[in-house]
Coordinates of C-alpha atoms and ligand atoms in Angstrom, one line a residue:
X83 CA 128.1 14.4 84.7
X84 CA 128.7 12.9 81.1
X85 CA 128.2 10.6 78.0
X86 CA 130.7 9.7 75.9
X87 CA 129.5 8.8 71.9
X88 CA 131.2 7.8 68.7
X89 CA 129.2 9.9 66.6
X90 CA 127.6 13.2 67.9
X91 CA 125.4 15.1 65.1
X92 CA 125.2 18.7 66.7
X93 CA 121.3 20.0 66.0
X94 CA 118.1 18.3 65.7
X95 CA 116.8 19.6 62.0
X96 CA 117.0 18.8 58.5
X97 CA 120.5 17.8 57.9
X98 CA 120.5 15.7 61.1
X99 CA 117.6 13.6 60.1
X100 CA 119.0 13.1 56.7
X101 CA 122.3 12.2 58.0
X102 CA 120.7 9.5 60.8
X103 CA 119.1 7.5 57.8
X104 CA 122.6 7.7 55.9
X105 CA 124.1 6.2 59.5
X106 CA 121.1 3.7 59.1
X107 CA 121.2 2.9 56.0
X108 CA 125.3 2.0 55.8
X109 CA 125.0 0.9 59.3
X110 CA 128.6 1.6 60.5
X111 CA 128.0 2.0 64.4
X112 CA 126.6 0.2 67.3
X113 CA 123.5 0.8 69.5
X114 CA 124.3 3.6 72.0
X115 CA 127.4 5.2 69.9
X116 CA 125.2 7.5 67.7
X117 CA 122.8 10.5 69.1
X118 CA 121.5 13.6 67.8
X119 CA 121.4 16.4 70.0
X120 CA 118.5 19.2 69.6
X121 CA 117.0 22.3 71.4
X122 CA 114.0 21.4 69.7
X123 CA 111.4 19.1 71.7
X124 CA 110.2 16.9 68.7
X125 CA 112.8 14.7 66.4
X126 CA 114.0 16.1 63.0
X127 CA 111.0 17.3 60.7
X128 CA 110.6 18.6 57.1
X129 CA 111.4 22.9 58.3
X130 CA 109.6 23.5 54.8
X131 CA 106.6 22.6 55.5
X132 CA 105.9 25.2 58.1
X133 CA 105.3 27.5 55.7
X134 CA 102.9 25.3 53.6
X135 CA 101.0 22.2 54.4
X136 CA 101.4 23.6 58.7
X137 CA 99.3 27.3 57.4
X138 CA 96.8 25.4 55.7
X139 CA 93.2 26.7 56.8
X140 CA 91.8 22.6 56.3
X141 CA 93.6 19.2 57.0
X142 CA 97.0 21.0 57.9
X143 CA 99.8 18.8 58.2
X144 CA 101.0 17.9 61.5
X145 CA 103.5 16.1 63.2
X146 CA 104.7 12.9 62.9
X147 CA 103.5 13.4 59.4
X148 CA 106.3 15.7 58.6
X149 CA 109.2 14.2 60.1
X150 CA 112.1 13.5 57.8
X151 CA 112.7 11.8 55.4
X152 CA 109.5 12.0 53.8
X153 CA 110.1 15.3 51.6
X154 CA 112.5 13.0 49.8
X155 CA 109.7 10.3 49.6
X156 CA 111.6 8.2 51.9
X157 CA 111.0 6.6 55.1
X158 CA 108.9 8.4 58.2
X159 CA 111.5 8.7 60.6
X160 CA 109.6 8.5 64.1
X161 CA 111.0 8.6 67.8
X162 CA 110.3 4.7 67.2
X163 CA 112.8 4.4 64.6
X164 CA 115.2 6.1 66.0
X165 CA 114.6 3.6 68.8
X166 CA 114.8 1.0 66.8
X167 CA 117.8 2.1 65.2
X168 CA 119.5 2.4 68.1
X169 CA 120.5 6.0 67.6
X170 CA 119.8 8.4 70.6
X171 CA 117.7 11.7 70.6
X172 CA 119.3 13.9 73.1
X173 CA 116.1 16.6 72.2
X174 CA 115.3 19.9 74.1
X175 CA 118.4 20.0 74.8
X176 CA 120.6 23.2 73.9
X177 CA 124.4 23.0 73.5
X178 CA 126.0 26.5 74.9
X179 CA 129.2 25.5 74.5
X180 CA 132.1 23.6 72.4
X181 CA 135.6 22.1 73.0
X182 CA 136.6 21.1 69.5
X183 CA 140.4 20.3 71.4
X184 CA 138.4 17.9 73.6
X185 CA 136.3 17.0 71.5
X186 CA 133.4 18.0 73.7
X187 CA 130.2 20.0 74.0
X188 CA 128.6 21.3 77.4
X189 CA 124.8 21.6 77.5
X190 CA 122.5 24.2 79.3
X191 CA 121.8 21.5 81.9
X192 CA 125.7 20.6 82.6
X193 CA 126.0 17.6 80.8
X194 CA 129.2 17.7 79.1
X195 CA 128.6 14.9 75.5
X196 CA 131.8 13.7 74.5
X197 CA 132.5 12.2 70.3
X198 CA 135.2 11.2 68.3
X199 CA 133.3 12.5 65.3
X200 CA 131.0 15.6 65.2
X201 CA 128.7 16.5 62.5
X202 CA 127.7 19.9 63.5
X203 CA 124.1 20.7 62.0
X204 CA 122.8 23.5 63.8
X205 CA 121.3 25.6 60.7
X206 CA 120.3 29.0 61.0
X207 CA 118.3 31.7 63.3
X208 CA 115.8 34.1 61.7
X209 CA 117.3 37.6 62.2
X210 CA 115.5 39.9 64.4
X211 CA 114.5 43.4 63.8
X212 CA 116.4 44.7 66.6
X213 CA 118.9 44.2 64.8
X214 CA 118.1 46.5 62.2
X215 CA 117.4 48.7 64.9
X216 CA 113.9 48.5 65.6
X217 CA 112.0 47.1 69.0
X218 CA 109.7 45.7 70.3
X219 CA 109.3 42.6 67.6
X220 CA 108.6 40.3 71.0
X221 CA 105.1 41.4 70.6
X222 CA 102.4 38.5 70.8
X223 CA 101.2 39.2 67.4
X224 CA 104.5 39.4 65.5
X225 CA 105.5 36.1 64.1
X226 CA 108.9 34.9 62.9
X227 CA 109.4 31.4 61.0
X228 CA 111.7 29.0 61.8
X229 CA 110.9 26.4 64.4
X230 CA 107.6 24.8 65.1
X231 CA 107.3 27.1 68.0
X232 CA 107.4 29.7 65.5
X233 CA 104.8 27.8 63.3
X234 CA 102.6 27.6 66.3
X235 CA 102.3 31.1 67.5
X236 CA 102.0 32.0 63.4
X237 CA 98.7 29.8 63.4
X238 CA 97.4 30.9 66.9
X239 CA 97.8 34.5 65.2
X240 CA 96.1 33.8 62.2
X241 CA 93.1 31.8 63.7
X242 CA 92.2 35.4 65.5
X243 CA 93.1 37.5 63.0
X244 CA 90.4 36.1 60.1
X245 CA 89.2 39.3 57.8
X246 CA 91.8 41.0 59.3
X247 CA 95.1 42.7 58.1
X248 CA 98.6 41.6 58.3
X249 CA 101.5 43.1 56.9
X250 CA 104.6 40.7 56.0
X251 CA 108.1 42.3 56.6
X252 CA 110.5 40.6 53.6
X253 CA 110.4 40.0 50.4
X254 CA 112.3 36.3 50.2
X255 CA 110.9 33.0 51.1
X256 CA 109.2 33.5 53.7
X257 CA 107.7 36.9 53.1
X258 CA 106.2 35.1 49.3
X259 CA 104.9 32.3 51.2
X260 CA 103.6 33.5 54.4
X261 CA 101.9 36.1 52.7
X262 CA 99.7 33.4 50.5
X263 CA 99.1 31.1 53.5
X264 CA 97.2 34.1 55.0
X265 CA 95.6 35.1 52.2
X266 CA 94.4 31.6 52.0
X267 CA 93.4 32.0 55.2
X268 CA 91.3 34.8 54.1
X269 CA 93.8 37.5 56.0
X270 CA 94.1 40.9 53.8
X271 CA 98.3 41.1 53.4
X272 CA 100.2 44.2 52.9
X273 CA 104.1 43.1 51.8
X274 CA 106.4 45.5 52.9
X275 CA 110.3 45.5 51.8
X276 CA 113.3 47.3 50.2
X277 CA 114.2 46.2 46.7
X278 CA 112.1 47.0 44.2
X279 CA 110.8 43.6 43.7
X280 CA 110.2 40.8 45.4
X281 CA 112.8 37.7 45.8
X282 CA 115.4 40.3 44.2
X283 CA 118.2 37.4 45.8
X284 CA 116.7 35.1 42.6
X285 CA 114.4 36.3 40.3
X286 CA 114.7 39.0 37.7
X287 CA 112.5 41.9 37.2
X288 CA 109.9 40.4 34.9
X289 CA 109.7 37.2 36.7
X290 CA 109.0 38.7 40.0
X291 CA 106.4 40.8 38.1
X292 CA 104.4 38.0 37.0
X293 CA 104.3 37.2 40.8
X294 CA 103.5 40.2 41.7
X295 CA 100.9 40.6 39.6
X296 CA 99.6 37.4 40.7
X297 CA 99.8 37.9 44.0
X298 CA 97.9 41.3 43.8
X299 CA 94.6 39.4 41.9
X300 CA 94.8 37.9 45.4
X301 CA 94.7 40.6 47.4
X302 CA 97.8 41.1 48.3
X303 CA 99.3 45.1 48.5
X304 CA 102.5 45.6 47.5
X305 CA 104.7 48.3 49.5
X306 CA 108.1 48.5 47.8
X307 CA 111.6 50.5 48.2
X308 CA 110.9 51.2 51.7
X309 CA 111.3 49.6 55.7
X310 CA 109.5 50.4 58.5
X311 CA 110.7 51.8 61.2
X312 CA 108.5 51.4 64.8
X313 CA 105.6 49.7 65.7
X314 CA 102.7 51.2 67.0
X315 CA 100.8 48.9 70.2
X316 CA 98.0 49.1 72.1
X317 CA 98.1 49.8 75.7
X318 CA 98.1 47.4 78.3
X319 CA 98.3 44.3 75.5
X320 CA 101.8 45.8 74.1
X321 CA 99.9 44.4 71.1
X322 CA 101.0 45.8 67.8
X323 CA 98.1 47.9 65.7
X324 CA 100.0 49.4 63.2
X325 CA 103.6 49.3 61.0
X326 CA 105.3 52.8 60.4
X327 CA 107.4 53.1 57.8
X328 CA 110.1 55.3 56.6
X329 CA 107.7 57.8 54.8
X330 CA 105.7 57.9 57.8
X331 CA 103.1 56.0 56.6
X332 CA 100.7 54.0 59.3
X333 CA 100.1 50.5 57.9
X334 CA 97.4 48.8 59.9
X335 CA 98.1 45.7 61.5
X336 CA 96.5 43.0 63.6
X337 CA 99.2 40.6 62.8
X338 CA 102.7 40.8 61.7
X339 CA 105.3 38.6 59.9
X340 CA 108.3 39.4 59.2
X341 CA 110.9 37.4 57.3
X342 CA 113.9 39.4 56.8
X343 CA 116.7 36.7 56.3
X344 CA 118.8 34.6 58.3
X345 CA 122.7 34.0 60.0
X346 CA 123.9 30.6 60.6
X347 CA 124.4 29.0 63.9
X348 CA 128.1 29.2 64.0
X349 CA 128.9 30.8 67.2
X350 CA 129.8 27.5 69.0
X351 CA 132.9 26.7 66.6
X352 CA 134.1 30.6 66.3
X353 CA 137.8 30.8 67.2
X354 CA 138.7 27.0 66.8
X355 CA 136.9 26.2 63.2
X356 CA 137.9 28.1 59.8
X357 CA 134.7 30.2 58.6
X358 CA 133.8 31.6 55.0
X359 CA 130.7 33.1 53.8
X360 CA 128.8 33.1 57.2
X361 CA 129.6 29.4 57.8
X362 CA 131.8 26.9 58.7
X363 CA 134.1 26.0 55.9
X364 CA 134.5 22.9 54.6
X365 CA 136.4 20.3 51.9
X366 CA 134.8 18.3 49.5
X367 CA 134.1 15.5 52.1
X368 CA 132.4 18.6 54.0
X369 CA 135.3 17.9 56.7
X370 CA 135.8 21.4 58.4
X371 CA 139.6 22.8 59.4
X372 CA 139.4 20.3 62.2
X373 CA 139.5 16.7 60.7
X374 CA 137.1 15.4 63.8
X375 CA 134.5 17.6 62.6
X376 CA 132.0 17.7 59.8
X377 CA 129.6 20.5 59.3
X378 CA 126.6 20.0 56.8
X379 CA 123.7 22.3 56.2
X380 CA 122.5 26.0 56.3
X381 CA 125.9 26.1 58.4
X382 CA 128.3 24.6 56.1
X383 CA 130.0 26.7 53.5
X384 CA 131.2 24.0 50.9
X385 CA 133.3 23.8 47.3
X386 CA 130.9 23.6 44.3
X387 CA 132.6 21.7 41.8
X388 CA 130.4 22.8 38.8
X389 CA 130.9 26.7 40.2
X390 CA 134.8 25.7 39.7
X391 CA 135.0 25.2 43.5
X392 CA 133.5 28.3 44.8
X393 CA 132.8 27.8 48.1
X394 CA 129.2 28.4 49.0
X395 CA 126.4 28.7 51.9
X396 CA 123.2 27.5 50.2
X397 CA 119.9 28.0 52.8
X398 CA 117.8 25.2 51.0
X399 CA 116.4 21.9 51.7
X400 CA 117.9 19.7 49.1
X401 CA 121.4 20.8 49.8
X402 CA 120.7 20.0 53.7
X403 CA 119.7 16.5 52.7
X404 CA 122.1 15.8 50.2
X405 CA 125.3 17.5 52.4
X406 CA 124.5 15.5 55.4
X407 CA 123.7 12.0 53.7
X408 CA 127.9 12.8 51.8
X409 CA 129.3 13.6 55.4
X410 CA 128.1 10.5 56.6
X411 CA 129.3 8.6 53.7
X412 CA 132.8 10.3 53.6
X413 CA 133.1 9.5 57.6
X414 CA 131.8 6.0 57.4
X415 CA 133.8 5.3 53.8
X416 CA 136.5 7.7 53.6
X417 CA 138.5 6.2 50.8
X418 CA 135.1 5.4 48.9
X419 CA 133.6 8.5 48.7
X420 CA 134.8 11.5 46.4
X421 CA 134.5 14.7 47.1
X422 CA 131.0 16.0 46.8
X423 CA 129.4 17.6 43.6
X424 CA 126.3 19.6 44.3
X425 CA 124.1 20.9 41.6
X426 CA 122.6 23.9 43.7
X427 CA 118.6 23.3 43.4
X428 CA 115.8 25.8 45.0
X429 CA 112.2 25.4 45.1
X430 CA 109.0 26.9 45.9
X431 CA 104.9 26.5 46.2
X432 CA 102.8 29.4 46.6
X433 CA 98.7 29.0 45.7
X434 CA 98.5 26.9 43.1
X435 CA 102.0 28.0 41.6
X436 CA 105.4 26.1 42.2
X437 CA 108.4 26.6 40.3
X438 CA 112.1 25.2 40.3
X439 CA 115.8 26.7 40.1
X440 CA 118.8 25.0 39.1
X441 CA 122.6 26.0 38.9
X442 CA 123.6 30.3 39.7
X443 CA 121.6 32.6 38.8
X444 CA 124.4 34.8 37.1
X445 CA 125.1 36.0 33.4
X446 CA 122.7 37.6 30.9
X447 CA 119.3 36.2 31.1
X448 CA 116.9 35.2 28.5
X449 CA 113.2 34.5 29.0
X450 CA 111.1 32.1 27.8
X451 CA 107.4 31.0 27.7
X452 CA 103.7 32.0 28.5
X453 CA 104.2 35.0 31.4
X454 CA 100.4 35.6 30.3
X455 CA 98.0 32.6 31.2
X456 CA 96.6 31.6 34.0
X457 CA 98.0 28.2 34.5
X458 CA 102.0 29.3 33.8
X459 CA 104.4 27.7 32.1
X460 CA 107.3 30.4 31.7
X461 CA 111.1 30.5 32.9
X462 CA 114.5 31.8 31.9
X463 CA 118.2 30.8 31.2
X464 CA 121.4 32.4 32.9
X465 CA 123.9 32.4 30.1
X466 CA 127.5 33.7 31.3
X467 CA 130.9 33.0 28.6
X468 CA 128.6 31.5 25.9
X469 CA 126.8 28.5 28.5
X470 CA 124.0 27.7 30.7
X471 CA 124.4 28.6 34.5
X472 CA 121.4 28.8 35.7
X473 CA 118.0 27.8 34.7
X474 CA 114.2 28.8 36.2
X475 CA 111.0 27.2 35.7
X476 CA 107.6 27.9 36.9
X477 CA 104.6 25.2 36.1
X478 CA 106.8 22.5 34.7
X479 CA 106.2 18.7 34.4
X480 CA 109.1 16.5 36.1
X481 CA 110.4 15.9 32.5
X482 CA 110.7 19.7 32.2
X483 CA 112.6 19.8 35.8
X484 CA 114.7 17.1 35.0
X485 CA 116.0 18.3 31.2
X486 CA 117.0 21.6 32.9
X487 CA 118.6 20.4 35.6
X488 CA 120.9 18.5 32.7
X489 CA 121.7 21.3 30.6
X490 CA 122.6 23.2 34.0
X491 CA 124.6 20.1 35.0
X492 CA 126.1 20.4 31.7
X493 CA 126.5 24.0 31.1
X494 CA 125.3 23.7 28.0
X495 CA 126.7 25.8 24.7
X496 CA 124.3 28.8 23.7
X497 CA 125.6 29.9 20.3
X498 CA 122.3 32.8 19.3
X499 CA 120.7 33.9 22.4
X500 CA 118.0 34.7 20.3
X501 CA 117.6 31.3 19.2
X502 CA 117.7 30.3 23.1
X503 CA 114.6 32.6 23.6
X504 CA 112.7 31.3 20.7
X505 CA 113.2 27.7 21.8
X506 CA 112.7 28.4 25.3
X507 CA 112.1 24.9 27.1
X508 CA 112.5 22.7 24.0
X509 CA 116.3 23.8 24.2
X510 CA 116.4 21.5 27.3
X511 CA 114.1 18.8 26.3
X512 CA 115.7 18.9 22.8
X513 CA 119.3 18.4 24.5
Ligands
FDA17 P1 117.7 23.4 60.4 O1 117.4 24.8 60.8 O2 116.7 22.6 59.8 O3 118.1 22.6 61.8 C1 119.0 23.1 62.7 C2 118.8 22.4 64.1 O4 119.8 22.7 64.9 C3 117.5 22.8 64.8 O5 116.8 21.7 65.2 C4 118.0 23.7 65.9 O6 117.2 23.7 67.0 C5 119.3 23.0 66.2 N1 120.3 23.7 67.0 C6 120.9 24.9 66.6 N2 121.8 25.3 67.5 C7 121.7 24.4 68.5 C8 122.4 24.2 69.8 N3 123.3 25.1 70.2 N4 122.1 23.2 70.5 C9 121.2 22.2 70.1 N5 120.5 22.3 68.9 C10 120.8 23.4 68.2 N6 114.2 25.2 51.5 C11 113.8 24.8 50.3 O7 114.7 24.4 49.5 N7 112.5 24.8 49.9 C12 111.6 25.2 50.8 O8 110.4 25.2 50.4 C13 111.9 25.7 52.0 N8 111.0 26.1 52.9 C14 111.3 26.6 54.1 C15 110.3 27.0 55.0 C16 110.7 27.6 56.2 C17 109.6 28.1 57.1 C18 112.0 27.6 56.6 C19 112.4 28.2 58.0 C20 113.0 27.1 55.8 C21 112.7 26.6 54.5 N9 113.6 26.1 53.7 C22 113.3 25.6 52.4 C23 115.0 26.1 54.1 C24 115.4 24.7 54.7 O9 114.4 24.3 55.6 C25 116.7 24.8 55.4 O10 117.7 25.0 54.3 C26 117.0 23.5 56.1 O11 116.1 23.3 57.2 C27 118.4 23.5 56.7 O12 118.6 22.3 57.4 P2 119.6 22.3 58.6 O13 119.5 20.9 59.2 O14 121.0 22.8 58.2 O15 119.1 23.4 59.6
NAD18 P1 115.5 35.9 52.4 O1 116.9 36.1 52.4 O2 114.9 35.0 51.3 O3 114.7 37.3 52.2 C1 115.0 38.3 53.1 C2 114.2 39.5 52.7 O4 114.2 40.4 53.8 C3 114.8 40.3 51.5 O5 114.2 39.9 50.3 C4 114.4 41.7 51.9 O6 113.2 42.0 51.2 C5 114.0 41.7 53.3 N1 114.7 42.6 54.2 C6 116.0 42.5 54.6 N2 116.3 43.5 55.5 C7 115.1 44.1 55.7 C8 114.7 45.2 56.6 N3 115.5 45.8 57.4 N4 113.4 45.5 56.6 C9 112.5 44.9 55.8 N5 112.8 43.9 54.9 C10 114.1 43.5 54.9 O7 115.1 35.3 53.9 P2 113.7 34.9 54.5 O8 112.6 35.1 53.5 O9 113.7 35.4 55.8 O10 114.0 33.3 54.6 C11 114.7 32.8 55.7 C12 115.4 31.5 55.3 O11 114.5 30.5 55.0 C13 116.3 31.6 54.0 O12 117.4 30.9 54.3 C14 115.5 30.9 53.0 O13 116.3 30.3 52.0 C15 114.7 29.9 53.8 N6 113.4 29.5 53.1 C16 113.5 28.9 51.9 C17 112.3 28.6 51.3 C18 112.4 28.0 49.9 O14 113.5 27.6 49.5 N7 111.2 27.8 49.3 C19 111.1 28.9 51.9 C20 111.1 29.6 53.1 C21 112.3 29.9 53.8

């Protein structure tokens, strides 16, 4: 049993929805020569908004409200336009193995989907706790984040768990913004996690402090420099009722989430594709070691220009969208298209805060701003060899966003780093 296509794009998420309305757009392929194949059941949505607008208490967003590519502001892209577009969703439908010599892929019900051209987009998994060595993280009332399965068992847990406790595992992206959404769900939260402050992968001390600190007027508790180390579960539910951590401490739990990071889906294309960084490496045109295949994404490790080509993973929205739309360009317009030059952008909305990242955050760092009233406008500058590398806002207007992303774009010259903090965000607006 088989299907042969032109184009396969491997995975169902971001990247993949991003990369149909590139295909769309240009419009270099025929009806039937184009699918997207997904384990999940729905076509390509917006991931981040499972940990948003999905955990809001009232009016939550909900499917097909989400689908890409409206967190660009861009079209809805339904199972009707796909339809209309000719391009075919192969969805709930898991690929267990690859043939990148044959150019084919086999799927848990034995189809085998032939391509000329595969754009593999298969993102990430959370990572479990059993792999850090602890069990028993399939209980009902532990929730990970990634799918909309995930969302849905998340919500199910909260909506029976109101005045209750839960105590967030991780310190990241997740463990910030699930920890609000059940706050705002009027859930007590205990964070629990390693570093000594949270969203130690980005933010300096004295940022994540004014987080912290905000964070705690909400309610939240703060359990730092440690892990936990079992569960505690009631008998016959196997329901957990408490987090013990390394000090022995018993932490009270009717729910649990626990966001401790990610690995990218590469395991299909081990062997027969180069890898870097925890991904598939790729050139500028994010063509991978074999020229039939493109890999865009969480999964694609790929040459920053403005980092002097590093190569680099990034695990963010933008760079999904904006790596996916450049594979389809480089595949459909080889000769037109030059290699791609990514300014690495992160983002993030918690309560009523929301803040923006541009560039790497290494160097010395400068702060800037109002870290003391209640509606924020504060940031800093990474300065490394006498220029701008990364820049940090929290509050900002679009202006604001868009002058930093410029002097990041342009590393910008610092001569007095002193000056740089005095200024602050006229520096960038001033540019
Ligand atoms: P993505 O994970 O979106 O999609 C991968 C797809 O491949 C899935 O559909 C999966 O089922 C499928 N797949 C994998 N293996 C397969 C196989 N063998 N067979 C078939 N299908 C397979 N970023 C940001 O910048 N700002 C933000 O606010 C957020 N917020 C956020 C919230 C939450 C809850 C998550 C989990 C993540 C974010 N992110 C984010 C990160 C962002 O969502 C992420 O970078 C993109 O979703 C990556 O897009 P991809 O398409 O590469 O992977
Ligand atoms: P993360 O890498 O942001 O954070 C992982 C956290 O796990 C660390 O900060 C650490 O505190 C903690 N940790 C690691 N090992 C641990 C252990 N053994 N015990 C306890 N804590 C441990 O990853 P995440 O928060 O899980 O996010 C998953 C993915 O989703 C990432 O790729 C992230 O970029 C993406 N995401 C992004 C956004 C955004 O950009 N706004 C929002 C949500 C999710």
């Amino acid at each position: 049993m088989g299907r042969a296509f032109v184009y396969v794009v491997l995975g169902g998420g971001v990247a993949a929805g991003y990369a149909a309305l590139e295909f769309a757009r240009r419009g270099g392929y025929s009806r039937g020569e184009l699918c997207i194949i997904s384990e999940e059941a729905v076509a390509p949505y917006e991931r981040p908004a499972l940990s948003k607008g999905y955990l809001l208490p009232e009016d939550p967003a909900r499917l097909p409200g989400f689908h890409t590519c409206v967190g660009a502001n861009d079209e809805l892209l339904t199972t009707k336009w796909y339809k209309e577009q000719g391009i075919e969703l192969v969805l709930g439908t898991k690929v267990i193995s690859a043939d990148v010599r044959r150019k084919t892929l086999l799927t848990a019900t034995g189809e085998t989907i032939s391509y000329k051209t595969l754009i593999i987009a298969t993102g990430a998994r959370a990572l479990k706790l059993e792999e850090f060595g602890i069990s028993g993280s399939d209980a009902t009332n532990i929730c990970y984040l990634r799918s909309l399965d995930d969302a849905d068992k998340l919500v199910n847990a909260m909506s029976s768990c109101s005045g209750g406790n839960a105590v967030v595992i991780g310190g990241g992206y997740i463990g910030m913004e699930c920890a609000a959404a059940l706050v705002t769900n009027k859930i007590k939260v205990t964070m629990v996690f390693p570093e000594n402050h949270c969203m130690a992968r980005l933010f300096t001390q004295k940022i994540a402090e004014y987080y912290e600190s905000y964070y705690t007027s909400k309610g939240v508790t703060f359990t730092k420099g440690t892990v936990l180390t079992s569960f505690e579960k009631e008998d016959p539910t196997g329901k957990v009722t408490a987090v013990v951590l390394k000090d022995g401490k018993h932490l009270p739990a009717d729910m649990v989430v626990v966001g401790i990071g990610i690995r990218a889906n590469t395991s299909l294309f081990e062997g027969q594709l180069l890898m870097e960084k925890g991904g598939i490496k790729v050139n500028g045109q994010m063509q991978t070691s074999d020229s039939s295949v493109y890999a865009v994404g969480d999964v694609a490790a790929f040459p920053i220009k403005l980092f002097d080509g590093d190569t680099r993973r990034l695990e963010h929205v933008d760079s999904a969208r904006r790596t996916a739309r450049h594979a389809v360009a480089a595949i459909l317009e080889p000769s037109k298209t030059r290699d791609v030059d990514y300014l690495p952008f992160f983002y993030s909305r918690v309560f009523t805060l929301s803040w923006q990242f541009y560039g790497d955050n290494v160097g010395e760092v400068v702060h800037y701003g109002d870290f003391a009233s209640s509606s924020p406008s504060f940031g800093a500058y990474w300065i490394s060899k006498g220029r701008i590398t990364g820049a940090f806002l929290e509050g900002g207007s679009r202006e604001e966003y868009e002058a930093l992303s410029v002097v990041v774009r342009r590393k910008a010259k610092v001569s007095s780093m002193s000056e740089l903090e005095k200024q602050g965000l006229s520096f960038a607006i001033q540019e």
